[in-house]
Amino acid sequence: MNRKTLPLPVPVPLLAATGALLLLTGVAALAAPEDSGAQAKSAARLPVERSSLLCPAPSDSDLAETSYTSFTPVVKGAGGEGEASLLPATTDGAESGTDKKKDGKGKKDEDGKGDKSEKSEKGDKGAGDEDGKGAGQEAGAEPVFGAEEPGKPVGHSASGGAEPALIGTAEGRLAPGWTVQQSTKTPVGTGRGLSGLACSAPDTDFWFPGAGTAGSRSDYVHLTNPDDSAAVVDVELYGPGGALKSEVGEDIQVRPHSSVSVLLSTLTEKAEADVTAHVAVRSGRVSAAVHSADEKTGGDWLAPAGDPAGSLVLPGIPKDATSARLIVFAPGENDADLRLKLATPSGPITPAGHESLHVKAGMTATADLRDVTRGQPGSLLLSPGDKAVPVVAALHVVRGKGEKRESAFLPATPSVGARASVAENHAKGSVLSLAAPGAAGKVKVTASAGTRGGTPVSKTYRVKSGSTLAVAPPVPEGLKGTYALTVEHLSGGPVHASRLLEAPEDGIPMFTIQTLSDDGGTVAVPEAEQDLSVVQDAEQD
């Protein structure tokens, strides 16, 4: 039987105090129309006023050449002053996890006790200062580089393997849609090639299908903490047979304003070519990215895949891909049956011999699609069978043959939403891929000014239903330096996008791929105004 809940009696003095408080403060209430049957006004979308981005340490090779590009698009309503800057983080600031070996034991000091704060072999950067802040975040630390004007990218370059992770903040008119591209070219050695990454915002949950612990792989997960308190992180690995038992991946403590890298193969005894890494943050926030290096196919950054979903889009498989390996993981309790389609320039087709994929719950499944694009650019579309089960996915893409091979990763990604940007494009060597998995979509692509000069230009593209459109993006007039691309959705169905950046060397088709998703540059803010009738109602009560 349902019983009506009786209100508790409220003391008169409390009502009087409440009324006085409302009079003093002036209540900001949602604007309600006089007609009770009318609908309330919708929330306005306003530019964000602060953004954070974190870039992992780029390389440990003395021969590495790294470039950074910071860019904020011009956003309507984002006025006033503002700036964006990136400061160095402390390196290897972990209190546990990273110093442990495969036997689960930490390194020993002279008295036989484990030293959880042992410094990195690279130097003494691993220790924080007395107030708990990393060395790079001490008062008066100089930014590595920064920006002061939206619409114009700013570049910075660095050499060698001692570059730290960067912690970035943008405020005011530089905050909405802020993006930073990090690209590193390594000519020789394990992982040689072009490694690119869009620096990411801090979060608490990350999925990396496509990582590996095999003997030929050196995959490191980089964790960067931007906050004033330590973050506690678990790194879990899932192979074809399920979870890989590991205790050393638990309770990794990343100190304030610091970054740490963890070699995935030290977290398990099993050598697996394809695993899914899950970074779960118990407390605090971090950014996470995996750098994968292979002895035969080079290396690149593996960015986090989009959130688990029943349908996924992996946009922009290069037309000359010699191998495309699909890695999928089902994080829930149910198996997933997926249908595979390739969105080609002329429309969707079903890859011969790869019509579907069964993914067991808690296990990593793979499909070797080989040269699935067959000379045409394409995007992979994953859709559920009879029942939608959320999954995460990524493609390991290889170009070239024999000893001249190079690889990159293409994670499943959400659509560009209202607007998305990617920095560091060159006059040549950039390919923009646009995919419309459902209804046809229309987007506007704007090429910004260059880092050293140039005039912005824009072009509109229509992407047919179920197809992929791969284009050489527009180039600013009089371009000097590199430039950014901003993709804005105009009409029609959702459009997914990625940018391929290539820099061939010695016959090796070095390349990297970055996906584009909504930049989150605006937030919904309900319309509010003073409503003194609330005070009157309180007094009458």
C-alpha positions as a printed Julia matrix, in Angstrom:
541×3 Matrix{Float64}:
  0.0     0.0     0.0
  1.34    3.43   -0.95
  1.4     5.89    1.91
  1.49    9.64    1.54
  4.55   11.15    3.14
  3.68   13.81    5.71
  5.9    16.9     5.82
  7.84   17.52    9.01
  6.9    20.71   10.9
  9.28   23.6    10.23
 10.02   26.01   13.1
  8.81   29.57   12.49
 12.23   31.14   13.26
 13.75   28.97   10.53
 11.19   30.23    8.01
 11.92   33.81    9.0
 15.65   33.26    8.67
 15.15   31.67    5.27
 13.11   34.63    4.07
 15.73   37.08    5.29
 18.49   35.13    3.61
 16.63   35.16    0.31
 16.1    38.91    0.58
 19.77   39.52    1.3
 21.18   37.36   -1.45
 18.63   37.85   -4.24
 17.71   34.47   -5.64
 18.9    33.53   -9.12
 16.06   31.35  -10.37
 15.38   29.77  -13.72
 13.24   32.15  -15.78
  9.73   30.64  -15.83
  7.07   31.93  -18.24
  3.83   33.32  -16.84
  1.81   30.72  -18.71
  2.25   27.48  -16.79
  1.57   25.55  -19.98
  4.5    27.11  -21.82
  7.88   25.37  -21.96
 10.93   26.77  -20.17
 13.59   28.4   -22.3
 16.35   26.06  -23.44
 19.82   26.42  -21.96
 22.26   28.59  -23.85
 25.6    27.2   -24.97
 28.53   29.33  -23.85
 32.28   28.93  -24.4
 34.25   27.21  -21.65
 36.64   29.44  -19.71
 39.35   26.93  -18.82
 40.8    23.8   -20.48
 43.5    21.31  -19.5
 45.66   19.17  -21.78
 48.47   16.77  -20.92
 51.24   15.58  -23.26
 53.31   12.46  -22.38
 57.1    12.39  -22.57
 57.71   12.02  -26.32
 60.69    9.65  -26.59
 63.77    8.24  -24.9
 65.83    8.25  -28.11
 68.68   10.72  -28.42
 67.93   10.93  -32.14
 64.27   11.88  -31.72
 62.99   15.16  -33.13
 59.71   16.35  -31.59
 57.4    19.15  -32.65
 54.46   20.59  -30.72
 51.67   22.75  -32.11
 49.11   24.58  -29.98
 45.88   25.86  -31.54
 42.55   27.32  -30.45
 39.87   28.04  -33.06
 38.09   31.39  -33.09
 34.9    30.78  -31.11
 31.97   33.19  -31.15
 31.35   34.67  -27.71
 34.81   33.85  -26.37
 36.02   37.37  -25.71
 38.35   39.05  -23.26
 41.89   38.14  -22.38
 43.37   34.66  -22.17
 46.45   32.56  -22.64
 47.55   28.95  -23.07
 50.79   27.52  -21.73
 52.46   24.16  -21.15
 54.84   23.52  -18.26
 57.17   20.54  -17.71
 56.0    17.77  -15.4
 58.19   15.72  -13.11
 59.15   12.45  -14.79
 58.67    8.97  -13.3
 56.85   10.24  -10.22
 55.3     6.93   -9.11
 55.3     5.51   -5.63
 54.57    1.94   -6.68
 53.95   -0.27   -9.67
 56.63    1.02  -12.03
 59.55   -0.23   -9.96
 58.18   -3.76   -9.82
 59.39   -6.63  -11.92
 57.56   -9.64  -13.3
 57.9   -11.49   -9.99
 55.75   -8.8    -8.37
 58.52   -7.57   -6.1
 59.84   -4.07   -5.93
 63.49   -3.15   -6.17
 65.4    -3.54   -2.93
 67.52   -0.99   -1.17
 70.51   -1.78    1.03
 68.45   -2.76    4.07
 66.34   -5.16    2.02
 63.17   -3.07    2.05
 61.36   -2.09   -1.07
 61.84    1.54   -2.04
 58.59    2.71   -3.57
 59.95    6.13   -4.47
 63.1     4.96   -6.2
 64.31    7.4    -8.82
 64.45    6.74  -12.51
 67.68    5.61  -14.11
 67.42    8.7   -16.3
 68.25   10.95  -13.36
 66.73   12.39  -10.19
 63.57   13.78  -11.77
 61.41   11.21  -10.05
 61.23   12.83   -6.65
 58.79   15.58   -5.81
 59.8    18.56   -3.68
 58.91   18.96   -0.03
 55.45   20.44   -0.59
 54.47   17.53   -2.81
 54.73   19.36   -6.1
 56.86   18.19   -8.99
 60.03   20.02   -9.87
 58.56   21.3   -13.11
 55.66   22.89  -11.23
 57.65   24.9    -8.7
 56.78   28.55   -8.27
 58.2    30.6   -11.12
 58.73   27.66  -13.49
 58.93   28.85  -17.06
 56.43   27.48  -19.61
 57.93   25.37  -22.38
 55.81   27.37  -24.81
 52.43   29.08  -24.97
 49.9    30.97  -27.08
 48.08   34.28  -26.71
 45.84   34.5   -29.78
 43.05   32.2   -31.07
 42.98   31.28  -34.74
 46.75   31.17  -35.11
 48.76   28.03  -34.22
 51.98   28.27  -32.25
 54.8    25.77  -32.77
 57.67   24.52  -30.63
 60.4    21.97  -31.34
 62.67   19.81  -29.18
 65.47   17.3   -29.74
 66.65   14.2   -27.93
 65.19   11.8   -25.41
 65.18   13.91  -22.26
 62.04   15.92  -22.96
 59.51   15.75  -20.09
 55.77   15.33  -20.15
 53.88   18.63  -20.36
 50.96   19.89  -18.29
 48.96   22.54  -20.12
 46.25   25.02  -19.19
 44.3    27.41  -21.4
 42.1    30.18  -20.05
 39.73   32.81  -21.38
 39.43   33.07  -25.13
 42.2    30.45  -25.58
 40.22   27.75  -23.74
 37.3    26.77  -26.07
 38.41   24.0   -28.44
 42.08   24.15  -27.45
 44.19   21.35  -28.95
 47.88   20.46  -28.91
 49.54   18.08  -31.35
 52.74   16.23  -30.41
 54.7    14.55  -33.23
 58.05   12.76  -32.91
 60.21   11.42  -35.71
 62.74    8.73  -34.8
 64.95    7.61  -37.72
 66.32    4.31  -36.34
 65.89    1.8   -33.56
 62.94   -0.08  -32.13
 59.87    2.02  -32.72
 61.49    4.07  -35.45
 59.05    6.12  -37.49
 56.6     8.95  -36.95
 54.69    8.95  -33.64
 51.83   11.41  -33.3
 49.33   12.2   -30.58
 46.74   14.82  -29.77
 47.44   15.71  -26.14
 44.44   14.78  -23.99
 42.42   16.07  -21.06
 42.61   14.32  -17.67
 39.98   11.67  -16.94
 39.4     8.57  -14.83
 38.83    5.7   -17.29
 40.69    4.69  -20.46
 40.58    1.7   -22.85
 43.45    0.72  -25.16
 42.59   -2.2   -27.45
 45.66   -2.92  -29.58
 48.41   -2.84  -26.97
 50.85   -5.77  -26.76
 53.17   -7.66  -24.41
 54.89   -9.87  -27.0
 58.69  -10.09  -27.08
 58.97   -7.91  -30.18
 56.91   -5.14  -28.58
 57.89   -2.44  -26.12
 54.6    -0.86  -25.09
 54.56    1.74  -22.33
 51.48    3.32  -20.81
 52.17    6.93  -19.84
 50.24    8.39  -16.89
 50.31   12.13  -16.17
 48.76   13.77  -13.11
 47.97   17.52  -13.37
 46.57   17.99   -9.87
 47.94   18.95   -6.45
 47.23   15.54   -4.91
 48.48   12.08   -5.87
 46.44    9.88   -8.21
 46.02    6.13   -7.63
 45.74    4.02  -10.78
 45.17    0.38  -11.73
 46.38   -0.95  -15.09
 44.53   -4.12  -16.16
 45.35   -6.32  -19.17
 42.96   -8.57  -21.08
 44.11  -11.1   -23.69
 42.31  -13.62  -25.9
 41.68  -15.82  -22.86
 40.5   -13.08  -20.52
 42.18  -11.1   -17.74
 45.94  -11.51  -17.41
 46.74  -12.07  -13.77
 48.85   -9.28  -12.33
 49.37   -7.68   -8.95
 52.02   -5.17   -9.93
 49.56   -3.16  -12.01
 47.53   -2.23   -8.93
 47.81    0.91   -6.79
 50.2     2.84   -9.01
 50.52    6.2    -7.29
 51.33    9.09   -9.59
 52.58   12.05   -7.63
 51.19   15.57   -8.07
 52.22   17.34  -11.28
 54.2    14.32  -12.43
 54.26   11.65  -15.11
 55.2     7.98  -15.05
 55.57    5.3   -17.74
 54.87    1.62  -17.15
 56.19   -1.14  -19.43
 53.17   -3.39  -20.01
 55.21   -6.57  -20.41
 56.39   -6.23  -16.79
 52.81   -6.53  -15.57
 52.28  -10.11  -16.76
 54.12  -13.35  -17.47
 52.17  -13.88  -20.72
 53.48  -12.6   -24.03
 50.47  -11.61  -26.14
 50.55   -9.9   -29.51
 47.18   -8.22  -28.92
 45.8    -7.2   -25.54
 43.4    -4.6   -24.27
 44.8    -2.34  -21.55
 42.39   -0.7   -19.13
 43.5     2.26  -17.04
 41.14    2.73  -14.09
 41.77    5.66  -11.77
 40.83    4.97   -8.16
 41.39    8.52   -6.95
 42.34   11.73   -8.69
 42.68   12.22  -12.43
 45.3    11.42  -15.04
 45.74   11.47  -18.77
 46.79    8.18  -20.33
 48.33    7.12  -23.64
 50.21    4.03  -24.8
 53.34    4.24  -26.91
 53.88    1.05  -28.87
 57.22    0.16  -30.43
 57.79   -2.91  -32.59
 61.11   -4.22  -33.87
 59.74   -4.81  -37.38
 56.89   -2.37  -37.95
 58.04    0.74  -36.1
 55.93    2.5   -33.55
 53.29    5.07  -32.78
 51.03    6.35  -30.02
 47.85    4.46  -29.25
 45.28    7.01  -28.08
 42.36    5.93  -25.87
 39.44    4.41  -27.74
 36.01    6.0   -27.51
 33.65    4.9   -24.76
 32.2     1.37  -25.06
 29.25    1.34  -27.46
 27.2    -1.1   -29.5
 28.06    0.61  -32.81
 31.51    2.0   -33.59
 33.25    3.86  -36.42
 36.98    3.67  -37.19
 37.45    6.4   -39.83
 40.3     6.78  -42.3
 42.09    3.54  -43.2
 44.78    4.56  -45.72
 44.19    3.42  -49.29
 47.68    1.85  -49.44
 47.41   -0.07  -46.15
 49.1    -3.46  -46.53
 47.64   -4.76  -43.27
 44.78   -3.8   -40.98
 44.29   -5.79  -37.8
 41.09   -5.23  -35.82
 41.22   -5.59  -32.03
 37.91   -5.59  -30.08
 37.13   -6.04  -26.38
 33.78   -6.54  -24.64
 34.09   -5.09  -21.11
 30.69   -6.21  -19.82
 29.22   -9.58  -18.87
 27.71  -10.41  -22.26
 29.27  -11.7   -25.47
 29.07   -9.4   -28.49
 28.29  -10.35  -32.07
 29.34   -7.65  -34.5
 28.69   -7.05  -38.16
 31.55   -5.56  -40.14
 31.21   -3.18  -43.07
 33.7    -1.05  -44.94
 32.57    2.45  -45.89
 34.27    2.99  -49.26
 34.18    6.14  -51.43
 31.2     4.7   -53.29
 29.3     3.27  -50.32
 29.29    0.42  -47.77
 30.47   -3.09  -48.6
 30.99   -6.24  -46.55
 34.65   -7.36  -46.42
 34.92  -10.8   -47.98
 35.49  -13.42  -45.3
 34.99  -10.91  -42.49
 31.27  -10.42  -42.37
 31.05  -10.76  -38.58
 33.1   -11.1   -35.41
 32.21  -12.84  -32.15
 33.69  -11.27  -29.01
 33.47  -13.16  -25.73
 32.79  -11.15  -22.6
 35.98  -10.01  -20.87
 38.18  -11.22  -23.72
 40.06   -9.59  -26.58
 39.12  -10.73  -30.09
 41.01   -9.96  -33.3
 40.39  -10.09  -37.03
 43.18   -9.88  -39.6
 41.6    -7.82  -42.38
 44.85   -7.72  -44.4
 44.71   -5.22  -47.3
 40.98   -4.62  -46.78
 40.91   -1.25  -48.56
 42.4    -2.67  -51.82
 43.7     0.65  -53.1
 40.78    2.79  -51.9
 40.45    4.73  -48.65
 37.85    3.4   -46.26
 36.39    3.39  -42.76
 35.41    0.36  -40.72
 31.84    0.27  -39.37
 30.97   -2.07  -36.51
 27.29   -2.67  -35.75
 25.54   -5.12  -33.39
 23.91   -8.35  -34.43
 20.68   -9.31  -32.7
 21.6    -7.55  -29.47
 23.67   -4.43  -28.88
 26.56   -5.08  -26.49
 29.04   -2.25  -25.72
 32.58   -2.86  -26.99
 35.79   -0.92  -27.55
 37.92   -1.29  -30.68
 41.0    -0.13  -32.57
 42.84   -0.95  -35.79
 46.57   -1.63  -36.06
 47.38   -0.34  -39.55
 50.59   -1.11  -41.47
 51.92    0.53  -44.63
 54.89   -0.65  -46.69
 56.43   -4.1   -47.08
 59.35   -6.11  -45.72
 61.84   -4.05  -43.78
 60.24   -0.84  -45.04
 57.08   -1.2   -42.97
 55.62    1.39  -40.63
 52.54    1.16  -38.4
 49.95    3.37  -36.72
 46.79    2.93  -34.67
 43.24    3.97  -35.47
 40.91    3.78  -32.45
 37.14    3.91  -32.7
 36.03    7.5   -32.19
 32.83    9.54  -31.73
 31.7    11.96  -34.45
 33.13   15.45  -34.85
 30.0    16.77  -33.16
 29.62   20.52  -33.51
 33.32   21.2   -34.08
 36.7    19.45  -33.92
 40.26   20.55  -34.68
 43.61   18.95  -35.38
 46.93   20.82  -35.45
 50.22   20.46  -37.33
 49.23   19.99  -40.95
 51.69   20.57  -43.75
 51.3    21.88  -47.28
 51.89   18.29  -48.41
 51.58   14.97  -46.64
 48.22   15.45  -44.88
 45.06   13.48  -45.69
 41.69   14.26  -44.11
 39.19   11.37  -44.04
 35.48   11.98  -43.48
 33.01    9.13  -42.94
 29.2     9.22  -42.73
 28.04    5.86  -41.3
 24.34    6.72  -41.59
 22.69    9.6   -43.41
 24.76   11.87  -45.63
 26.46   14.72  -43.81
 27.79   18.15  -44.68
 30.81   19.78  -43.0
 32.89   22.93  -43.33
 36.66   22.54  -43.11
 38.7    25.63  -42.22
 42.46   25.81  -42.66
 43.89   28.26  -40.12
 46.73   30.67  -40.62
 50.18   29.11  -40.47
 52.55   29.2   -37.52
 54.7    31.69  -39.44
 52.14   33.26  -41.75
 49.26   32.64  -44.13
 45.6    33.49  -44.64
 42.82   31.1   -43.5
 40.6    29.46  -46.1
 37.48   27.29  -45.84
 35.88   24.59  -47.96
 32.6    22.68  -47.66
 32.36   18.91  -48.16
 29.34   16.63  -48.51
 29.89   13.02  -47.45
 27.55   10.46  -48.99
 25.63    8.02  -46.84
 27.73    5.01  -45.82
 30.85    6.33  -47.53
 34.34    7.66  -46.83
 35.68   10.82  -48.41
 39.48   11.18  -48.28
 40.83   14.54  -49.43
 43.95   16.64  -49.39
 42.69   19.34  -47.01
 42.61   23.02  -47.97
 45.87   24.91  -47.47
 46.06   28.52  -46.25
 47.02   31.11  -48.83
 50.67   32.06  -48.47
 51.28   29.31  -45.9
 54.47   29.49  -43.85
 55.01   26.78  -41.26
 52.26   24.35  -40.26
 48.55   24.97  -39.8
 45.44   23.59  -38.09
 42.23   22.16  -39.51
 38.83   22.77  -37.94
 35.86   20.61  -39.03
 32.37   21.97  -38.3
 29.22   19.94  -38.82
 26.69   21.87  -40.9
 23.82   19.47  -41.61
 22.76   15.86  -42.15
 23.91   12.8   -40.28
 26.94   12.45  -37.99
 30.37   12.67  -39.61
 33.47   10.94  -38.21
 36.96   12.12  -39.13
 40.67   11.43  -38.9
 43.85   13.05  -40.18
 46.81   11.1   -41.62
 50.18   12.82  -41.42
 53.08   11.29  -43.34
 56.82   11.99  -43.47
 58.51    9.26  -45.57
 62.23    8.66  -45.09
 64.66    6.2   -46.7
 61.81    4.4   -48.44
 59.87    3.91  -45.2
 56.31    5.34  -45.38
 56.42    6.91  -41.92
 52.96    8.08  -40.87
 50.59    8.67  -37.97
 46.81    8.99  -37.67
 44.81   11.18  -35.28
 41.04   11.01  -34.96
 38.89   14.11  -34.5
 36.0    14.33  -32.03
 33.92   17.14  -30.58
 36.23   19.59  -28.79
 33.78   20.32  -25.97
 34.43   24.02  -26.39
 30.96   25.03  -25.23
 28.77   24.03  -22.3
 25.04   24.36  -21.66
 24.24   27.14  -19.19
 20.58   27.55  -18.1
 19.18   31.06  -18.43
 18.76   32.64  -14.98
 17.37   35.86  -13.54
 16.37   37.28  -10.16
 12.91   36.14   -9.09
 11.73   37.93   -5.93
  8.42   36.04   -6.02
 10.32   33.21   -4.36
 10.89   35.53   -1.4
  7.2    36.45   -1.27
  6.15   32.81   -1.33
  8.53   32.07    1.55
  7.13   34.94    3.6
  3.52   33.79    3.0
  4.4    30.31    4.2
